[in-house]
mmCIF file of C-alpha atoms in Angstrom:
data_model
loop_
_atom_site.group_PDB
_atom_site.id
_atom_site.type_symbol
_atom_site.label_atom_id
_atom_site.label_comp_id
_atom_site.label_asym_id
_atom_site.label_seq_id
_atom_site.Cartn_x
_atom_site.Cartn_y
_atom_site.Cartn_z
ATOM 1 C CA UNK A 1 96.486 86.498 70.075
ATOM 2 C CA UNK A 2 97.344 83.351 68.169
ATOM 3 C CA UNK A 3 98.429 79.807 68.828
ATOM 4 C CA UNK A 4 99.596 78.995 65.315
ATOM 5 C CA UNK A 5 102.563 79.950 63.201
ATOM 6 C CA UNK A 6 100.482 81.606 60.490
ATOM 7 C CA UNK A 7 98.209 84.571 61.214
ATOM 8 C CA UNK A 8 96.337 86.560 58.558
ATOM 9 C CA UNK A 9 98.303 84.664 55.943
ATOM 10 C CA UNK A 10 101.656 85.759 57.363
ATOM 11 C CA UNK A 11 104.319 83.777 59.133
ATOM 12 C CA UNK A 12 104.845 85.063 62.665
ATOM 13 C CA UNK A 13 108.562 85.470 63.205
ATOM 14 C CA UNK A 14 108.110 88.213 65.832
ATOM 15 C CA UNK A 15 110.436 90.645 64.195
ATOM 16 C CA UNK A 16 108.420 93.220 66.100
ATOM 17 C CA UNK A 17 109.590 96.590 67.318
ATOM 18 C CA UNK A 18 107.836 99.270 69.289
ATOM 19 C CA UNK A 19 105.879 101.443 66.894
ATOM 20 C CA UNK A 20 105.517 98.582 64.440
ATOM 21 C CA UNK A 21 102.473 96.399 63.867
ATOM 22 C CA UNK A 22 101.591 92.928 65.039
ATOM 23 C CA UNK A 23 100.097 90.317 62.718
ATOM 24 C CA UNK A 24 96.551 91.524 63.351
ATOM 25 C CA UNK A 25 97.505 95.111 62.539
ATOM 26 C CA UNK A 26 97.682 96.431 66.104
ATOM 27 C CA UNK A 27 100.316 99.100 66.687
ATOM 28 C CA UNK A 28 102.810 97.934 69.309
ATOM 29 C CA UNK A 29 103.521 100.556 71.949
ATOM 30 C CA UNK A 30 105.599 98.476 74.365
ATOM 31 C CA UNK A 31 107.068 94.964 74.305
ATOM 32 C CA UNK A 32 106.938 93.322 77.729
ATOM 33 C CA UNK A 33 109.025 90.305 76.730
ATOM 34 C CA UNK A 34 109.683 87.783 73.992
ATOM 35 C CA UNK A 35 111.331 84.453 73.359
ATOM 36 C CA UNK A 36 111.630 82.222 70.300
ATOM 37 C CA UNK A 37 108.117 80.857 70.671
ATOM 38 C CA UNK A 38 106.096 83.743 72.192
ATOM 39 C CA UNK A 39 105.824 87.488 72.640
ATOM 40 C CA UNK A 40 103.836 89.683 75.068
ATOM 41 C CA UNK A 41 103.210 93.340 74.246
ATOM 42 C CA UNK A 42 100.991 96.376 74.779
ATOM 43 C CA UNK A 43 99.058 97.782 71.858
ATOM 44 C CA UNK A 44 98.719 101.471 71.109
ATOM 45 C CA UNK A 45 95.156 101.500 72.482
ATOM 46 C CA UNK A 46 96.428 100.179 75.848
ATOM 47 C CA UNK A 47 95.292 96.598 75.301
ATOM 48 C CA UNK A 48 97.583 93.812 76.463
ATOM 49 C CA UNK A 49 98.229 91.124 73.858
ATOM 50 C CA UNK A 50 100.289 87.999 73.350
ATOM 51 C CA UNK A 51 101.196 85.542 70.610
ATOM 52 C CA UNK A 52 102.480 81.987 70.919
ATOM 53 C CA UNK A 53 103.588 79.700 68.039
ATOM 54 C CA UNK A 54 102.186 76.535 69.525
ATOM 55 C CA UNK A 55 100.509 76.602 72.934
ATOM 56 C CA UNK A 56 101.686 73.614 74.998
ATOM 57 C CA UNK A 57 99.171 71.836 77.210
ATOM 58 C CA UNK A 58 100.729 73.157 80.412
ATOM 59 C CA UNK A 59 100.266 76.766 79.265
ATOM 60 C CA UNK A 60 96.469 76.562 79.394
ATOM 61 C CA UNK A 61 96.590 76.813 83.188
ATOM 62 C CA UNK A 62 98.493 80.079 82.810
ATOM 63 C CA UNK A 63 96.033 81.382 80.229
ATOM 64 C CA UNK A 64 93.137 80.486 82.513
ATOM 65 C CA UNK A 65 94.627 82.611 85.307
ATOM 66 C CA UNK A 66 95.340 85.348 82.779
ATOM 67 C CA UNK A 67 91.682 85.435 81.750
ATOM 68 C CA UNK A 68 90.544 85.456 85.390
ATOM 69 C CA UNK A 69 92.583 88.586 85.950
ATOM 70 C CA UNK A 70 91.335 90.101 82.708
ATOM 71 C CA UNK A 71 87.726 89.552 83.821
ATOM 72 C CA UNK A 72 88.314 91.816 86.839
ATOM 73 C CA UNK A 73 89.066 94.885 84.709
ATOM 74 C CA UNK A 74 85.465 95.767 83.665
ATOM 75 C CA UNK A 75 84.353 96.116 87.308
ATOM 76 C CA UNK A 76 84.264 99.531 89.023
ATOM 77 C CA UNK A 77 87.341 98.830 91.146
ATOM 78 C CA UNK A 78 88.985 97.065 88.222
ATOM 79 C CA UNK A 79 88.717 100.188 86.070
ATOM 80 C CA UNK A 80 90.520 102.236 88.712
ATOM 81 C CA UNK A 81 93.258 99.601 89.063
ATOM 82 C CA UNK A 82 93.282 98.729 85.346
ATOM 83 C CA UNK A 83 96.875 99.719 84.641
ATOM 84 C CA UNK A 84 98.165 97.804 87.668
ATOM 85 C CA UNK A 85 96.146 94.716 86.778
ATOM 86 C CA UNK A 86 97.425 94.721 83.198
ATOM 87 C CA UNK A 87 100.991 95.165 84.367
ATOM 88 C CA UNK A 88 100.691 92.213 86.724
ATOM 89 C CA UNK A 89 98.946 90.152 84.036
ATOM 90 C CA UNK A 90 101.850 90.769 81.659
ATOM 91 C CA UNK A 91 104.537 89.986 84.224
ATOM 92 C CA UNK A 92 102.710 86.873 85.443
ATOM 93 C CA UNK A 93 102.135 85.489 81.951
ATOM 94 C CA UNK A 94 105.726 86.230 80.956
ATOM 95 C CA UNK A 95 106.938 84.442 84.074
ATOM 96 C CA UNK A 96 104.718 81.439 83.344
ATOM 97 C CA UNK A 97 105.777 81.161 79.687
ATOM 98 C CA UNK A 98 109.447 81.404 80.642
ATOM 99 C CA UNK A 99 109.172 78.977 83.538
ATOM 100 C CA UNK A 100 110.939 75.640 83.225
ATOM 101 C CA UNK A 101 108.552 74.152 85.774
ATOM 102 C CA UNK A 102 105.343 73.257 84.025
ATOM 103 C CA UNK A 103 103.342 71.634 86.817
ATOM 104 C CA UNK A 104 100.068 73.305 87.841
ATOM 105 C CA UNK A 105 101.371 74.544 91.196
ATOM 106 C CA UNK A 106 104.359 76.278 89.629
ATOM 107 C CA UNK A 107 102.162 77.938 87.017
ATOM 108 C CA UNK A 108 99.709 79.161 89.668
ATOM 109 C CA UNK A 109 102.599 80.534 91.709
ATOM 110 C CA UNK A 110 103.480 82.817 88.806
ATOM 111 C CA UNK A 111 100.083 84.493 89.215
ATOM 112 C CA UNK A 112 99.975 84.453 93.017
ATOM 113 C CA UNK A 113 101.048 88.073 93.508
ATOM 114 C CA UNK A 114 98.610 89.348 90.880
ATOM 115 C CA UNK A 115 95.720 87.360 92.347
ATOM 116 C CA UNK A 116 96.572 88.616 95.830
ATOM 117 C CA UNK A 117 96.592 92.196 94.557
ATOM 118 C CA UNK A 118 93.084 91.793 93.150
ATOM 119 C CA UNK A 119 91.868 90.034 96.286
ATOM 120 C CA UNK A 120 93.220 92.850 98.457
ATOM 121 C CA UNK A 121 91.436 95.689 96.707
ATOM 122 C CA UNK A 122 88.215 93.682 96.308
ATOM 123 C CA UNK A 123 88.110 93.069 100.074
ATOM 124 C CA UNK A 124 88.436 96.753 100.974
ATOM 125 C CA UNK A 125 85.647 98.487 102.851
ATOM 126 C CA UNK A 126 84.854 101.226 100.347
ATOM 127 C CA UNK A 127 83.444 104.267 102.153
ATOM 128 C CA UNK A 128 82.833 106.395 99.087
ATOM 129 C CA UNK A 129 83.018 105.661 95.367
ATOM 130 C CA UNK A 130 83.393 108.573 92.984
ATOM 131 C CA UNK A 131 84.074 108.867 89.287
ATOM 132 C CA UNK A 132 87.563 107.456 88.858
ATOM 133 C CA UNK A 133 88.395 107.202 92.563
ATOM 134 C CA UNK A 134 87.294 105.646 95.827
ATOM 135 C CA UNK A 135 88.076 106.054 99.513
ATOM 136 C CA UNK A 136 88.530 103.262 102.015
ATOM 137 C CA UNK A 137 89.916 102.486 105.447
ATOM 138 C CA UNK A 138 93.312 100.861 105.351
ATOM 139 C CA UNK A 139 95.134 99.098 108.188
ATOM 140 C CA UNK A 140 95.024 101.206 111.317
ATOM 141 C CA UNK A 141 91.669 102.738 110.292
ATOM 142 C CA UNK A 142 93.255 105.658 108.472
ATOM 143 C CA UNK A 143 91.462 106.993 105.417
ATOM 144 C CA UNK A 144 93.138 106.208 102.103
ATOM 145 C CA UNK A 145 92.364 106.866 98.453
ATOM 146 C CA UNK A 146 92.861 105.081 95.138
ATOM 147 C CA UNK A 147 92.443 107.119 91.994
ATOM 148 C CA UNK A 148 92.987 106.848 88.272
ATOM 149 C CA UNK A 149 92.586 110.617 87.910
ATOM 150 C CA UNK A 150 94.986 113.536 87.821
ATOM 151 C CA UNK A 151 92.910 116.125 89.655
ATOM 152 C CA UNK A 152 94.394 118.942 91.763
ATOM 153 C CA UNK A 153 91.109 119.558 93.589
ATOM 154 C CA UNK A 154 90.857 115.884 94.495
ATOM 155 C CA UNK A 155 94.431 115.894 95.788
ATOM 156 C CA UNK A 156 93.803 119.060 97.793
ATOM 157 C CA UNK A 157 90.617 117.659 99.310
ATOM 158 C CA UNK A 158 92.338 114.437 100.291
ATOM 159 C CA UNK A 159 95.176 116.281 102.063
ATOM 160 C CA UNK A 160 92.607 117.887 104.360
ATOM 161 C CA UNK A 161 90.688 114.631 104.678
ATOM 162 C CA UNK A 162 93.855 112.778 105.662
ATOM 163 C CA UNK A 163 94.574 115.343 108.385
ATOM 164 C CA UNK A 164 91.051 114.952 109.806
ATOM 165 C CA UNK A 165 91.323 111.163 109.685
ATOM 166 C CA UNK A 166 94.623 111.222 111.584
ATOM 167 C CA UNK A 167 93.157 113.598 114.159
ATOM 168 C CA UNK A 168 90.189 111.264 114.637
ATOM 169 C CA UNK A 169 92.394 108.173 114.944
ATOM 170 C CA UNK A 170 94.498 109.876 117.614
ATOM 171 C CA UNK A 171 91.555 110.094 120.022
ATOM 172 C CA UNK A 172 88.788 107.818 118.712
ATOM 173 C CA UNK A 173 88.425 104.114 118.089
ATOM 174 C CA UNK A 174 85.899 101.512 117.022
ATOM 175 C CA UNK A 175 82.535 102.663 115.680
ATOM 176 C CA UNK A 176 83.211 106.342 116.417
ATOM 177 C CA UNK A 177 86.386 106.293 114.323
ATOM 178 C CA UNK A 178 84.647 104.423 111.501
ATOM 179 C CA UNK A 179 81.753 106.889 111.576
ATOM 180 C CA UNK A 180 84.094 109.873 111.416
ATOM 181 C CA UNK A 181 85.934 108.370 108.421
ATOM 182 C CA UNK A 182 82.618 107.738 106.677
ATOM 183 C CA UNK A 183 81.558 111.365 107.195
ATOM 184 C CA UNK A 184 84.902 112.551 105.815
ATOM 185 C CA UNK A 185 84.564 110.238 102.805
ATOM 186 C CA UNK A 186 80.974 111.296 102.086
ATOM 187 C CA UNK A 187 82.158 114.901 101.818
ATOM 188 C CA UNK A 188 83.973 113.932 98.600
ATOM 189 C CA UNK A 189 80.644 114.063 96.784
ATOM 190 C CA UNK A 190 81.350 117.832 96.730
ATOM 191 C CA UNK A 191 85.143 117.770 96.462
ATOM 192 C CA UNK A 192 85.092 120.043 93.394
ATOM 193 C CA UNK A 193 83.760 122.816 95.665
ATOM 194 C CA UNK A 194 86.587 122.535 98.203
ATOM 195 C CA UNK A 195 87.995 125.912 97.098
ATOM 196 C CA UNK A 196 84.626 127.595 97.596
ATOM 197 C CA UNK A 197 83.311 126.080 100.835
ATOM 198 C CA UNK A 198 84.277 123.931 103.795
ATOM 199 C CA UNK A 199 83.066 120.556 102.587
ATOM 200 C CA UNK A 200 84.330 118.834 105.735
ATOM 201 C CA UNK A 201 82.466 121.030 108.260
ATOM 202 C CA UNK A 202 80.025 118.276 109.244
ATOM 203 C CA UNK A 203 82.809 115.734 109.708
ATOM 204 C CA UNK A 204 84.959 118.259 111.562
ATOM 205 C CA UNK A 205 82.134 119.116 113.994
ATOM 206 C CA UNK A 206 81.504 115.433 114.669
ATOM 207 C CA UNK A 207 85.192 114.703 115.280
ATOM 208 C CA UNK A 208 85.598 117.735 117.540
ATOM 209 C CA UNK A 209 82.575 116.712 119.612
ATOM 210 C CA UNK A 210 83.709 113.108 119.914
ATOM 211 C CA UNK A 211 87.307 114.071 120.741
ATOM 212 C CA UNK A 212 86.118 116.455 123.460
ATOM 213 C CA UNK A 213 83.811 113.809 124.912
ATOM 214 C CA UNK A 214 86.581 111.221 124.806
ATOM 215 C CA UNK A 215 89.001 113.590 126.554
ATOM 216 C CA UNK A 216 86.473 114.397 129.278
ATOM 217 C CA UNK A 217 85.669 110.750 129.875
ATOM 218 C CA UNK A 218 89.354 109.885 130.048
ATOM 219 C CA UNK A 219 90.078 112.825 132.363
ATOM 220 C CA UNK A 220 87.165 111.993 134.667
ATOM 221 C CA UNK A 221 87.638 108.223 134.749
ATOM 222 C CA UNK A 222 91.339 108.417 135.638
ATOM 223 C CA UNK A 223 90.802 111.214 138.158
ATOM 224 C CA UNK A 224 87.893 109.516 139.921
ATOM 225 C CA UNK A 225 89.755 106.206 140.025
ATOM 226 C CA UNK A 226 92.852 107.816 141.570
ATOM 227 C CA UNK A 227 90.625 109.746 143.971
ATOM 228 C CA UNK A 228 88.935 106.529 145.078
ATOM 229 C CA UNK A 229 92.286 104.819 145.675
ATOM 230 C CA UNK A 230 93.626 107.834 147.593
ATOM 231 C CA UNK A 231 90.512 108.025 149.788
ATOM 232 C CA UNK A 232 90.632 104.293 150.449
ATOM 233 C CA UNK A 233 94.293 104.417 151.496
ATOM 234 C CA UNK A 234 93.753 107.443 153.752
ATOM 235 C CA UNK A 235 90.741 105.865 155.452
ATOM 236 C CA UNK A 236 92.571 102.573 155.972
ATOM 237 C CA UNK A 237 95.495 104.408 157.546
ATOM 238 C CA UNK A 238 93.175 106.538 159.677
ATOM 239 C CA UNK A 239 91.180 103.637 161.124
ATOM 240 C CA UNK A 240 93.804 100.865 161.245
ATOM 241 C CA UNK A 241 97.120 102.501 162.079
ATOM 242 C CA UNK A 242 97.657 102.229 165.817
ATOM 243 C CA UNK A 243 99.766 104.715 167.691
ATOM 244 C CA UNK A 244 98.961 107.679 165.466
ATOM 245 C CA UNK A 245 98.824 110.922 167.396
ATOM 246 C CA UNK A 246 95.858 113.260 167.193
ATOM 247 C CA UNK A 247 97.813 115.688 165.045
ATOM 248 C CA UNK A 248 98.646 112.977 162.497
ATOM 249 C CA UNK A 249 95.050 111.768 162.450
ATOM 250 C CA UNK A 250 93.912 115.326 161.840
ATOM 251 C CA UNK A 251 96.358 115.628 158.925
ATOM 252 C CA UNK A 252 95.103 112.374 157.391
ATOM 253 C CA UNK A 253 91.475 113.426 157.855
ATOM 254 C CA UNK A 254 92.125 116.802 156.233
ATOM 255 C CA UNK A 255 93.991 115.105 153.362
ATOM 256 C CA UNK A 256 90.855 113.038 152.838
ATOM 257 C CA UNK A 257 88.805 116.251 152.768
ATOM 258 C CA UNK A 258 91.260 117.749 150.273
ATOM 259 C CA UNK A 259 90.860 114.742 147.956
ATOM 260 C CA UNK A 260 87.058 115.040 148.073
ATOM 261 C CA UNK A 261 87.319 118.752 147.309
ATOM 262 C CA UNK A 262 89.732 118.152 144.421
ATOM 263 C CA UNK A 263 87.412 115.499 142.978
ATOM 264 C CA UNK A 264 84.457 117.888 143.039
ATOM 265 C CA UNK A 265 86.639 120.522 141.371
ATOM 266 C CA UNK A 266 87.542 118.035 138.628
ATOM 267 C CA UNK A 267 83.869 117.197 138.066
ATOM 268 C CA UNK A 268 83.044 120.894 137.794
ATOM 269 C CA UNK A 269 85.877 121.710 135.411
ATOM 270 C CA UNK A 270 85.520 118.702 133.121
ATOM 271 C CA UNK A 271 83.068 120.632 130.918
ATOM 272 C CA UNK A 272 85.747 123.238 130.244
ATOM 273 C CA UNK A 273 88.219 120.752 128.769
ATOM 274 C CA UNK A 274 88.951 121.543 125.126
ATOM 275 C CA UNK A 275 91.867 119.433 123.927
ATOM 276 C CA UNK A 276 93.983 120.714 121.068
ATOM 277 C CA UNK A 277 94.354 118.524 117.965
ATOM 278 C CA UNK A 278 96.631 115.574 118.708
ATOM 279 C CA UNK A 279 96.726 116.452 122.420
ATOM 280 C CA UNK A 280 97.506 113.450 124.579
ATOM 281 C CA UNK A 281 94.669 111.822 126.506
ATOM 282 C CA UNK A 282 97.316 110.410 128.828
ATOM 283 C CA UNK A 283 98.494 113.947 129.590
ATOM 284 C CA UNK A 284 94.944 115.044 130.363
ATOM 285 C CA UNK A 285 94.569 112.066 132.683
ATOM 286 C CA UNK A 286 97.883 112.931 134.331
ATOM 287 C CA UNK A 287 96.604 116.450 134.983
ATOM 288 C CA UNK A 288 93.698 114.923 136.882
ATOM 289 C CA UNK A 289 96.103 112.795 138.924
ATOM 290 C CA UNK A 290 98.180 115.893 139.754
ATOM 291 C CA UNK A 291 95.005 117.694 140.801
ATOM 292 C CA UNK A 292 94.175 114.874 143.246
ATOM 293 C CA UNK A 293 97.737 114.938 144.596
ATOM 294 C CA UNK A 294 97.447 118.689 145.196
ATOM 295 C CA UNK A 295 94.207 118.050 147.045
ATOM 296 C CA UNK A 296 96.064 115.682 149.387
ATOM 297 C CA UNK A 297 98.903 118.171 149.922
ATOM 298 C CA UNK A 298 96.745 121.261 150.433
ATOM 299 C CA UNK A 299 94.372 119.367 152.687
ATOM 300 C CA UNK A 300 97.294 118.210 154.843
ATOM 301 C CA UNK A 301 98.692 121.748 155.008
ATOM 302 C CA UNK A 302 95.533 123.118 156.655
ATOM 303 C CA UNK A 303 96.054 121.523 160.123
ATOM 304 C CA UNK A 304 99.822 122.037 159.825
ATOM 305 C CA UNK A 305 99.354 125.778 159.276
ATOM 306 C CA UNK A 306 96.755 125.964 162.030
ATOM 307 C CA UNK A 307 98.984 124.214 164.575
ATOM 308 C CA UNK A 308 101.911 126.433 163.605
ATOM 309 C CA UNK A 309 99.735 129.540 164.021
ATOM 310 C CA UNK A 310 100.592 130.574 160.467
ATOM 311 C CA UNK A 311 96.914 130.702 159.592
ATOM 312 C CA UNK A 312 93.583 129.506 160.984
ATOM 313 C CA UNK A 313 95.009 129.433 164.479
ATOM 314 C CA UNK A 314 91.597 130.059 166.059
ATOM 315 C CA UNK A 315 90.179 126.961 164.367
ATOM 316 C CA UNK A 316 92.970 124.508 165.148
ATOM 317 C CA UNK A 317 90.996 122.807 167.927
ATOM 318 C CA UNK A 318 87.785 122.656 165.917
ATOM 319 C CA UNK A 319 87.994 119.494 163.801
ATOM 320 C CA UNK A 320 84.851 120.291 161.826
ATOM 321 C CA UNK A 321 86.148 123.742 160.909
ATOM 322 C CA UNK A 322 89.557 122.383 159.918
ATOM 323 C CA UNK A 323 87.905 119.628 157.829
ATOM 324 C CA UNK A 324 85.716 122.186 156.042
ATOM 325 C CA UNK A 325 88.677 124.458 155.293
ATOM 326 C CA UNK A 326 90.636 121.445 153.935
ATOM 327 C CA UNK A 327 87.673 120.594 151.729
ATOM 328 C CA UNK A 328 87.671 124.096 150.201
ATOM 329 C CA UNK A 329 91.463 123.936 149.873
ATOM 330 C CA UNK A 330 90.960 120.869 147.692
ATOM 331 C CA UNK A 331 88.363 122.617 145.536
ATOM 332 C CA UNK A 332 90.458 125.749 144.982
ATOM 333 C CA UNK A 333 94.163 125.083 144.495
ATOM 334 C CA UNK A 334 94.883 128.781 145.120
ATOM 335 C CA UNK A 335 93.222 128.768 148.551
ATOM 336 C CA UNK A 336 96.247 127.652 150.618
ATOM 337 C CA UNK A 337 98.905 129.594 148.627
ATOM 338 C CA UNK A 338 96.830 132.790 148.867
ATOM 339 C CA UNK A 339 96.163 132.205 152.564
ATOM 340 C CA UNK A 340 99.848 131.649 153.304
ATOM 341 C CA UNK A 341 100.879 134.661 151.259
ATOM 342 C CA UNK A 342 98.376 136.843 153.069
ATOM 343 C CA UNK A 343 99.373 135.722 156.561
ATOM 344 C CA UNK A 344 103.125 135.499 156.037
ATOM 345 C CA UNK A 345 103.175 139.055 154.713
ATOM 346 C CA UNK A 346 101.643 140.390 157.941
ATOM 347 C CA UNK A 347 104.005 142.405 160.182
ATOM 348 C CA UNK A 348 105.500 140.354 162.974
ATOM 349 C CA UNK A 349 105.442 137.038 161.086
#
């Protein structure tokens, strides 16, 4: 770099071409831009360089920003983003030197994008730092990678890691999601063994456990809430609706029993829930709602069938017996269909 017209005893006329040499003997690999009074270029060794015949006072603000960016390169993250930083340094300095607005604000604006780029990667929550790469959580808590390497094993490992991260994000949130991403990222300490062993087994087990727990909690919470609302409505109708006949009251009471039975069935079966990857928690919750609805329907069918002498005719006048049968009808959704099938198929019906 020079700020005078003569360098190493030679007059700088910038008759440079790619493959030629600058005044200090550096081989020029790529010229970013040039004008009558300056030139910016890459040297063969990858270094970014510039020359200016006579640096005006306003240009020192640009050079100060240039050096700030240059000081970021030796850091760990800077080494990974080195090529991007240099590219933005070159473009920013070229923009500043060519600018016709020489006030401080205009000069700083030329470097705004480059400074923002550095600020963005420096503010990342790095989950794992390896040799030439690092993993972090980007917006939306998905795992992402930045690398200066060309490594097939690293690429292969990240494809699997990305799938696990997306699976975790689908069902988890907050600390659980962050913890799962950290476990996935930590597995990259052994990424070179990804062809020989399952390096993500620990993370996969954690995600599977948390997803199952989340699905069960969602299934139970929605089901119990709907059950509570259904029971409340049925009880309010039973005790406050005037003019209801005994048959209607019996139907409402048995519907209540069916809801209780269905709720107990849901509590029993919640341990058996094993959601598939990317299965919808809303769908699981809807299944619980349907189960409660079936409890209402099957419970109501018990006194109807008894009064119609289709089944349970001997128990139609025994409220306790009808209530108990409705309760079991709620627990086992096959109870009423099997009972009807058995009785309807009898000769004479």
